PDB file of C-alpha atoms in Angstrom:
ATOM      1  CA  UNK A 767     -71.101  22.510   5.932  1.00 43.00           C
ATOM      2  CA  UNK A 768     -74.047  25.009   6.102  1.00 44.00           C
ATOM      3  CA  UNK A 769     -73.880  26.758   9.513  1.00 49.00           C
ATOM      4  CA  UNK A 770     -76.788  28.919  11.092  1.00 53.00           C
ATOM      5  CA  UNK A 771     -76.135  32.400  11.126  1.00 64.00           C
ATOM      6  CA  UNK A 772     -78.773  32.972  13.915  1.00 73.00           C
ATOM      7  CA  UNK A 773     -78.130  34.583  17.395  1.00 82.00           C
ATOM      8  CA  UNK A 774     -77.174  32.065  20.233  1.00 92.00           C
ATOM      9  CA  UNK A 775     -79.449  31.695  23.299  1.00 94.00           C
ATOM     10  CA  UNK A 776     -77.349  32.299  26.403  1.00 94.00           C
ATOM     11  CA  UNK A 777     -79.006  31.660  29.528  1.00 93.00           C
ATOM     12  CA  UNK A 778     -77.474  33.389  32.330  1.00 89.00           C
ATOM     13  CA  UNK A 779     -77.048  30.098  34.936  1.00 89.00           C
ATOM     14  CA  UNK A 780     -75.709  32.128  38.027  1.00 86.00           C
ATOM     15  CA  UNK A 781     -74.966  36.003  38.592  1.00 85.00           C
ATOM     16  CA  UNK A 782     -73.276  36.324  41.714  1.00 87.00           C
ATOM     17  CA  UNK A 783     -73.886  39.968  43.040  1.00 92.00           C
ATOM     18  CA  UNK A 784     -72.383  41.817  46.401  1.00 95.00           C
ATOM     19  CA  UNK A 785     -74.274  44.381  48.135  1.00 97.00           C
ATOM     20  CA  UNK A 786     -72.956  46.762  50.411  1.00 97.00           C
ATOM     21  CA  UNK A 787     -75.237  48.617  53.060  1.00 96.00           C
ATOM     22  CA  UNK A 788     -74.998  51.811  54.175  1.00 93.00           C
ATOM     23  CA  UNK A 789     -74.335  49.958  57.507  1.00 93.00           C
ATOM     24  CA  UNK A 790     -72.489  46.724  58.073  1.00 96.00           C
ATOM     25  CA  UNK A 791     -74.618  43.610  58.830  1.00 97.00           C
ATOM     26  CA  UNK A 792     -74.049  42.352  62.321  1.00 97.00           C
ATOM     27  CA  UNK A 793     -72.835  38.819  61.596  1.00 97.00           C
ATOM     28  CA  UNK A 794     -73.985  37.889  65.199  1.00 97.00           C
ATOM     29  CA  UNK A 795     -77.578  39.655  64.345  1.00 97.00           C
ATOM     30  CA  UNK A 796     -78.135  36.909  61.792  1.00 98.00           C
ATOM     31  CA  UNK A 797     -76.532  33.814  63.543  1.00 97.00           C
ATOM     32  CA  UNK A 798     -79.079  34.719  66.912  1.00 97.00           C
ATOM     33  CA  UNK A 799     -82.005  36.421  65.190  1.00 97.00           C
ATOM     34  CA  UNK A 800     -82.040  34.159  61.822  1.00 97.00           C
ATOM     35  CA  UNK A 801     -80.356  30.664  62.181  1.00 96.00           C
ATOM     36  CA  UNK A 802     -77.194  31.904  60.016  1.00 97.00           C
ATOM     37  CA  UNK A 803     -74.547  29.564  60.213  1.00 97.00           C
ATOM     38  CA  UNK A 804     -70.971  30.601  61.432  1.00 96.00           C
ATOM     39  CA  UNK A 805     -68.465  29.215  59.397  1.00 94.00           C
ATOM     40  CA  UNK A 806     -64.647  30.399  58.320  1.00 93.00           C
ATOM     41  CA  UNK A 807     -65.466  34.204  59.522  1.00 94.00           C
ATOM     42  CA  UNK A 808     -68.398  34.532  57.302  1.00 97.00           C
ATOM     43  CA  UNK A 809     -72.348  34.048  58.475  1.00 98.00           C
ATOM     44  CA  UNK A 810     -74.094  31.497  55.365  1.00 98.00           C
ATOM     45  CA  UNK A 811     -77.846  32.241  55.631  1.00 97.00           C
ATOM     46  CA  UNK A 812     -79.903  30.016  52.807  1.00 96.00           C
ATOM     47  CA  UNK A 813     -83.433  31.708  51.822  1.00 93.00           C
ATOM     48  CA  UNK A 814     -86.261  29.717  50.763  1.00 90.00           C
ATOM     49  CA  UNK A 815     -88.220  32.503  48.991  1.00 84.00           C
ATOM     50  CA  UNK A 816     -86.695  34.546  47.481  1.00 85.00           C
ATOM     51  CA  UNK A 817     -84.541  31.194  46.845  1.00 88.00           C
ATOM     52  CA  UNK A 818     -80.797  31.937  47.340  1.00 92.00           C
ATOM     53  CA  UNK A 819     -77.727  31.984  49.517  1.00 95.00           C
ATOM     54  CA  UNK A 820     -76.439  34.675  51.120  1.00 97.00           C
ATOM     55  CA  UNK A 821     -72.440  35.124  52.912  1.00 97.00           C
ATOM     56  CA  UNK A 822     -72.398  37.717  55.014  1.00 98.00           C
ATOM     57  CA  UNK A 823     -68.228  38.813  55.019  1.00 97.00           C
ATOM     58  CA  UNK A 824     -66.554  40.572  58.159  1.00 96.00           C
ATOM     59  CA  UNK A 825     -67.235  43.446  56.784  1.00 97.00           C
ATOM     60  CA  UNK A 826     -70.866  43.190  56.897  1.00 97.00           C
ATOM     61  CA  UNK A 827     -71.317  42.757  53.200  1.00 97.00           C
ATOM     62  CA  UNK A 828     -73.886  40.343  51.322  1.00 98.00           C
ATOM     63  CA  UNK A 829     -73.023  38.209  48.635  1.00 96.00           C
ATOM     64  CA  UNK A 830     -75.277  36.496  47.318  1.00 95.00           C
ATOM     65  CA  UNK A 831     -75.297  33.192  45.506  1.00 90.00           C
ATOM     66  CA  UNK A 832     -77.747  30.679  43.345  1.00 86.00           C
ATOM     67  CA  UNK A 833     -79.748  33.797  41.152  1.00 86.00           C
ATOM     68  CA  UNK A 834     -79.479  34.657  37.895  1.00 82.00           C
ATOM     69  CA  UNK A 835     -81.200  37.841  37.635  1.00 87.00           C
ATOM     70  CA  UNK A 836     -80.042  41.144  39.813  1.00 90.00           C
ATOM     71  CA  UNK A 837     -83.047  42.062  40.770  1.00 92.00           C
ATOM     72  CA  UNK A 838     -83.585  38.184  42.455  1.00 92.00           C
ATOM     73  CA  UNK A 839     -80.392  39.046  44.302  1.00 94.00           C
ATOM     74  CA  UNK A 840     -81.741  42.577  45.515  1.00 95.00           C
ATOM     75  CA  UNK A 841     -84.910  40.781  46.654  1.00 95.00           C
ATOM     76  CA  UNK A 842     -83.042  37.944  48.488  1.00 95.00           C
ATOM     77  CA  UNK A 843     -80.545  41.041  50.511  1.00 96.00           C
ATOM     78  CA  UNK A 844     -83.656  43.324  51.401  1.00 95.00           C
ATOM     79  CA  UNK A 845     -85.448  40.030  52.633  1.00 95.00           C
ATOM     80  CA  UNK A 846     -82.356  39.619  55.191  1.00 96.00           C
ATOM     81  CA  UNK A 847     -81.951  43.222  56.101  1.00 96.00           C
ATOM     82  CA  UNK A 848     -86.085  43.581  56.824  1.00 95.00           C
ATOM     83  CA  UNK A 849     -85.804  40.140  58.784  1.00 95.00           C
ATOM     84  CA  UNK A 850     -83.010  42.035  60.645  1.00 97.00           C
ATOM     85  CA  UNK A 851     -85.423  45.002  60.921  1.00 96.00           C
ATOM     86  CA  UNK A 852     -82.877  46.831  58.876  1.00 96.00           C
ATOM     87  CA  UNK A 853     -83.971  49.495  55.678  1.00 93.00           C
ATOM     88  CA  UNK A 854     -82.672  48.414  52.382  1.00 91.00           C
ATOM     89  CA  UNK A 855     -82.376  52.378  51.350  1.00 93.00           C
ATOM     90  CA  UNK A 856     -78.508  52.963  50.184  1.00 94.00           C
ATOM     91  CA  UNK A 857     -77.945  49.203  49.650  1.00 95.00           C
ATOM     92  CA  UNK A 858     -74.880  49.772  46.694  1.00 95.00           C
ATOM     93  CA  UNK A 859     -74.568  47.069  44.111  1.00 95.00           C
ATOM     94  CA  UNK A 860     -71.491  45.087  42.776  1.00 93.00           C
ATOM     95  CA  UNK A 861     -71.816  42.707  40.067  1.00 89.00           C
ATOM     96  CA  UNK A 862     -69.541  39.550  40.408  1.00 87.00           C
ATOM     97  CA  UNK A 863     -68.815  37.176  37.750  1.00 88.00           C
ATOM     98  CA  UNK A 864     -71.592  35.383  35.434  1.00 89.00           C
ATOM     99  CA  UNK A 865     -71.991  31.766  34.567  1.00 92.00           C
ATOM    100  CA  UNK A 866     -73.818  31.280  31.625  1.00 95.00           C
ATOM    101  CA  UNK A 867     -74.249  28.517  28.979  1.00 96.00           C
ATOM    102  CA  UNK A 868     -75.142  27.848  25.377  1.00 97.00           C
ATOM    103  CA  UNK A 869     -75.821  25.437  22.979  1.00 96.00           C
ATOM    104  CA  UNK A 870     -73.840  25.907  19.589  1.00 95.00           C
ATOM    105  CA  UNK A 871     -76.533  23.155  18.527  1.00 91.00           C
ATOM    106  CA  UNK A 872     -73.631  20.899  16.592  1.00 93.00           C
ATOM    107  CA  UNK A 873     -71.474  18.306  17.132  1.00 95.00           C
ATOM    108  CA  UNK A 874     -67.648  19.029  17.577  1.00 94.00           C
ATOM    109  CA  UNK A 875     -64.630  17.639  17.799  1.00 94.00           C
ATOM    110  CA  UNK A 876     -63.152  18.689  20.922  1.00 93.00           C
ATOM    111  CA  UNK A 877     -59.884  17.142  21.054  1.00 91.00           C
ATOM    112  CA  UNK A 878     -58.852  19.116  18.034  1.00 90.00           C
ATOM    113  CA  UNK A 879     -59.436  22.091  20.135  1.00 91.00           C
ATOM    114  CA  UNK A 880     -56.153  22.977  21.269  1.00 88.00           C
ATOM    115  CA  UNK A 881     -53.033  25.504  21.530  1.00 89.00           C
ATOM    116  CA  UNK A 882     -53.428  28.954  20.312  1.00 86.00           C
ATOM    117  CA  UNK A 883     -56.820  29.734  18.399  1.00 88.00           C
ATOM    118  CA  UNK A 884     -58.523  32.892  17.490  1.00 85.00           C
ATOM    119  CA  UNK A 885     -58.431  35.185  20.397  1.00 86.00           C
ATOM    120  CA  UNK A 886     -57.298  32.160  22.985  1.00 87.00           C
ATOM    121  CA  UNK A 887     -55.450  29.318  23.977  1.00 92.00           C
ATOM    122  CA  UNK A 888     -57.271  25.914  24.737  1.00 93.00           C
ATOM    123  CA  UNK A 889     -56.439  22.533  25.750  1.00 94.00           C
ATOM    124  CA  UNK A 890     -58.164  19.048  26.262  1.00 93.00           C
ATOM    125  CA  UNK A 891     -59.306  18.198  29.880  1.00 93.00           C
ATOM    126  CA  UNK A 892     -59.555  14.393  30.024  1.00 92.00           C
ATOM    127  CA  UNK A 893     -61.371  14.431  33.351  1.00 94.00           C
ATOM    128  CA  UNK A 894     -64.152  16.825  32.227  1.00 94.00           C
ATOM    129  CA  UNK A 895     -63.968  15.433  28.281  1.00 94.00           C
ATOM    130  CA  UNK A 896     -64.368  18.912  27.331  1.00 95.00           C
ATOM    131  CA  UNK A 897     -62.092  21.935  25.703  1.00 96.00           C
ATOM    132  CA  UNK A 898     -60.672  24.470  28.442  1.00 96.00           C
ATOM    133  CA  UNK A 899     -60.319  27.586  26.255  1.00 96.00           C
ATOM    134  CA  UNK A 900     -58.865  30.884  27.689  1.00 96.00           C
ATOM    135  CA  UNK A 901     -61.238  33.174  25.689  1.00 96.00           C
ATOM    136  CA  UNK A 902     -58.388  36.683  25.799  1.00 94.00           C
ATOM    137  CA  UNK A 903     -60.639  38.797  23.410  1.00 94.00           C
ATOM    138  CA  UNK A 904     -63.693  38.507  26.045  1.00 95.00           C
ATOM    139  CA  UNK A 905     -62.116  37.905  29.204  1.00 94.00           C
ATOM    140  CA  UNK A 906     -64.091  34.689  30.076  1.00 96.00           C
ATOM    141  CA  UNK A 907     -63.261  31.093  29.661  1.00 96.00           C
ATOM    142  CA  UNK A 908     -65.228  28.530  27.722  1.00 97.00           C
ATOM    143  CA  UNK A 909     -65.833  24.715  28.459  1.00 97.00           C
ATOM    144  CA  UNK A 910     -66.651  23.024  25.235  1.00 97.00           C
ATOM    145  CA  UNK A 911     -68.478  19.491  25.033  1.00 97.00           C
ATOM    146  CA  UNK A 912     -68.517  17.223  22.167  1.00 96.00           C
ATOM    147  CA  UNK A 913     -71.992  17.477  21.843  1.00 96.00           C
ATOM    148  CA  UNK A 914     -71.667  21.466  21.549  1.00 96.00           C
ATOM    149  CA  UNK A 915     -73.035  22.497  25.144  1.00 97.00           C
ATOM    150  CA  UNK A 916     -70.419  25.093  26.550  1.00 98.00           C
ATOM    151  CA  UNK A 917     -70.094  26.935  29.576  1.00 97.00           C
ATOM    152  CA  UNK A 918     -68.843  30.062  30.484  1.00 97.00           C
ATOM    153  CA  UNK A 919     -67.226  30.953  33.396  1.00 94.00           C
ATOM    154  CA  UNK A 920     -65.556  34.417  34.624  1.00 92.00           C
ATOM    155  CA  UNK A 921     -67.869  36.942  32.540  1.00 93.00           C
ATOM    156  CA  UNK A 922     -68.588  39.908  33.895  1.00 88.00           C
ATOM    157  CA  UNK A 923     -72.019  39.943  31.507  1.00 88.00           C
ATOM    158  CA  UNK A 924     -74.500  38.472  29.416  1.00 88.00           C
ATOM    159  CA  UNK A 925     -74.230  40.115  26.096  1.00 91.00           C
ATOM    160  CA  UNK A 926     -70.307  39.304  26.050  1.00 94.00           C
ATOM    161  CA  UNK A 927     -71.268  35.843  26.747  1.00 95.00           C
ATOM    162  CA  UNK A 928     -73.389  36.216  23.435  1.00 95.00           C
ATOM    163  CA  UNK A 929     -70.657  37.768  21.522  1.00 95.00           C
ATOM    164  CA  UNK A 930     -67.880  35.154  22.536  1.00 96.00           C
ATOM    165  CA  UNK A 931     -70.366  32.502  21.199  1.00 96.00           C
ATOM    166  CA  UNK A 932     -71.409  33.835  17.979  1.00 95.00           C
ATOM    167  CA  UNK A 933     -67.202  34.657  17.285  1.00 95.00           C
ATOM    168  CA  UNK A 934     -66.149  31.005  18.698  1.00 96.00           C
ATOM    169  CA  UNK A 935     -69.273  29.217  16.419  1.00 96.00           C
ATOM    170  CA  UNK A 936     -67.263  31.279  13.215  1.00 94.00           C
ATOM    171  CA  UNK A 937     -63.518  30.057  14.901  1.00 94.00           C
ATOM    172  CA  UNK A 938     -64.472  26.557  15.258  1.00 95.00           C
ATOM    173  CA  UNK A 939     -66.596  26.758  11.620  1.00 94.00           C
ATOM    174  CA  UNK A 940     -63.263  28.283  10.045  1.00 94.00           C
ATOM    175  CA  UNK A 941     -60.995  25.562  11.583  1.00 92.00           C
ATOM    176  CA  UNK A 942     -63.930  22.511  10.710  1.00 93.00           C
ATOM    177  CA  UNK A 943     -64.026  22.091  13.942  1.00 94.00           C
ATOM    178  CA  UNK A 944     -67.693  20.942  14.049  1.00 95.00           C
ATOM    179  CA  UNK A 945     -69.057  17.153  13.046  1.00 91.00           C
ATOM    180  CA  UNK A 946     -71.077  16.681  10.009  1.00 80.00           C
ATOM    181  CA  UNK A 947     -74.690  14.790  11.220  1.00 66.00           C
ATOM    182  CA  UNK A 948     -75.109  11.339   9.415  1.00 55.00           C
TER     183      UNK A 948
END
């Protein structure tokens, strides 16, 4: 079987991103002022432009959810803080986990992906009809489709996303792992 040795396209699906202000966010400021929604000791607050969700914690911190770039994420806290009349100046930046996906653009055979393997461990979810694989070498896990769409969950960036699919394409080449086309 000839296999491309071409990069993979990883497109980054969600980035979910925490940003701390110099000073707290009132949750009751955005309940009264905004329309946030009080719910389990956190304020949810869902933007329309920049699109995204935002949690504000106890602890007056943003997290925001539904963008895949930073700087979306950025735009979608300062929007809150200047409806809040607040200044965005000193607004620190975590980075949370990133979902990505990828194509590996060839069928597989999924149920042979299981028990130890390259730099994981893997197993068959029934329910899902993909592979659950544990990825150890780049801290991220893997959902692998017959069809060869994956998902990652649990990175921490893009470009190990990219590397854990160009060394899993050469794992499940090694093992035959992938479908010849008719």
């Amino acid at each position: 079987m000839i296999m491309s040795k071409s990069a993979i396209e990883v497109r980054i699906e969600n980035q979910l991103v925490r940003f701390v202000p110099p000073t707290p966010i009132n949750q009751q400021d955005v309940v009264s002022q905004l329309g946030g929604q009080l719910t389990s000791g956190v304020v949810i607050k869902v933007l329309d432009r920049p699109r995204a969700t935002l949690v504000i914690d106890g602890e007056g911190r943003i997290t925001v959810h539904g963008t895949h770039r930073v700087d979306a994420a950025r735009a979608a806290a300062k929007e809150l803080m200047l409806r809040l009349g607040l200044s965005d100046t000193g607004l620190e930046t975590e980075l949370g986990p990133v979902i990505a996906s990828f194509d590996f653009e060839q069928s597989l055979d999924v149920t042979k992906i299981t028990g130890a393997i390259g730099a994981g461990t893997s197993s068959y979810d029934e329910r899902l009809g993909c592979a659950l694989l544990e990825d150890s070498r780049h801290n991220l896990t893997l959902k692998v489709w017959p069809n060869g769409r994956c998902v990652v969950t649990n990175a921490r960036h893009s470009n190990m996303v990219a590397m854990a699919a160009v060394y899993w394409r050469d794992q499940f080449s090694d093992h035959k792992f992938f479908v010849e086309s008719v």
